[in-house]
Amino acid sequence: MVANNWHSETIARFKTLSIDALEYIKQDAHRAAVIGETIDNPKTGQYWDEFHYATMELKKRTEQC
């Protein structure tokens, strides 16, 4: 996977996932990001991106109902 396509590919992939999967990713990414900040993990930004992308997709689906 090309790094500069990661964001658009992740957003597109999240559109295909179930609500349960998105909820799991949201919780897991949030935990990883918070912990990552305490230990200066270089992937912390990616975890926050996953958290936000999952949140955005869940909100979009809620608004469509």
Short mmCIF file of C-alpha atoms in Angstrom, two decimals:
data_model
loop_
_atom_site.label_atom_id
_atom_site.label_comp_id
_atom_site.label_asym_id
_atom_site.label_seq_id
_atom_site.Cartn_x
_atom_site.Cartn_y
_atom_site.Cartn_z
CA MET A 1 0.00 0.00 0.00
CA VAL A 2 1.36 3.41 -0.88
CA ALA A 3 1.57 5.61 2.20
CA ASN A 4 -0.03 8.68 0.61
CA ASN A 5 -3.07 6.60 -0.39
CA TRP A 6 -3.57 5.22 3.11
CA HIS A 7 -6.13 7.85 4.12
CA SER A 8 -8.38 7.47 1.08
CA GLU A 9 -8.04 3.68 1.12
CA THR A 10 -8.92 3.52 4.81
CA ILE A 11 -11.97 5.76 4.35
CA ALA A 12 -13.11 3.60 1.40
CA ARG A 13 -12.54 0.37 3.35
CA PHE A 14 -14.49 1.66 6.35
CA LYS A 15 -17.50 2.19 4.08
CA THR A 16 -17.64 -1.59 3.55
CA LEU A 17 -17.44 -2.61 7.20
CA SER A 18 -20.28 -3.51 9.53
CA ILE A 19 -21.36 -1.20 12.33
CA ASP A 20 -19.97 -3.68 14.85
CA ALA A 21 -16.58 -3.64 13.12
CA LEU A 22 -16.54 0.16 13.01
CA GLU A 23 -17.44 0.37 16.71
CA TYR A 24 -14.61 -2.03 17.53
CA ILE A 25 -12.10 -0.06 15.43
CA LYS A 26 -13.25 3.18 17.01
CA GLN A 27 -12.73 1.88 20.55
CA ASP A 28 -9.48 0.07 19.76
CA ALA A 29 -7.96 3.01 17.89
CA HIS A 30 -8.94 5.40 20.68
CA ARG A 31 -7.25 3.21 23.29
CA ALA A 32 -4.14 2.84 21.12
CA ALA A 33 -3.95 6.59 20.48
CA VAL A 34 -4.30 7.54 24.14
CA ILE A 35 -1.68 4.99 25.20
CA GLY A 36 0.51 5.93 22.24
CA GLU A 37 0.60 9.54 23.38
CA THR A 38 1.94 8.51 26.79
CA ILE A 39 4.83 6.53 25.27
CA ASP A 40 5.50 8.75 22.24
CA ASN A 41 4.50 6.05 19.75
CA PRO A 42 5.13 7.34 16.20
CA LYS A 43 1.89 5.68 14.99
CA THR A 44 -0.31 7.67 17.39
CA GLY A 45 -1.46 9.99 14.59
CA GLN A 46 -2.56 7.01 12.50
CA TYR A 47 -4.59 5.65 15.41
CA TRP A 48 -6.31 9.02 15.81
CA ASP A 49 -7.05 9.03 12.06
CA GLU A 50 -8.64 5.57 12.31
CA PHE A 51 -10.68 6.70 15.30
CA HIS A 52 -11.95 9.77 13.42
CA TYR A 53 -12.65 7.90 10.17
CA ALA A 54 -14.65 5.23 12.02
CA THR A 55 -16.55 7.95 13.91
CA MET A 56 -17.31 9.80 10.68
CA GLU A 57 -18.61 6.65 8.97
CA LEU A 58 -20.81 5.75 11.94
CA LYS A 59 -22.23 9.27 12.05
CA LYS A 60 -22.91 9.19 8.31
CA ARG A 61 -24.83 5.94 8.65
CA THR A 62 -26.82 7.27 11.60
CA GLU A 63 -27.84 10.34 9.63
CA GLN A 64 -29.00 8.20 6.69
CA CYS A 65 -31.55 6.36 8.85
#
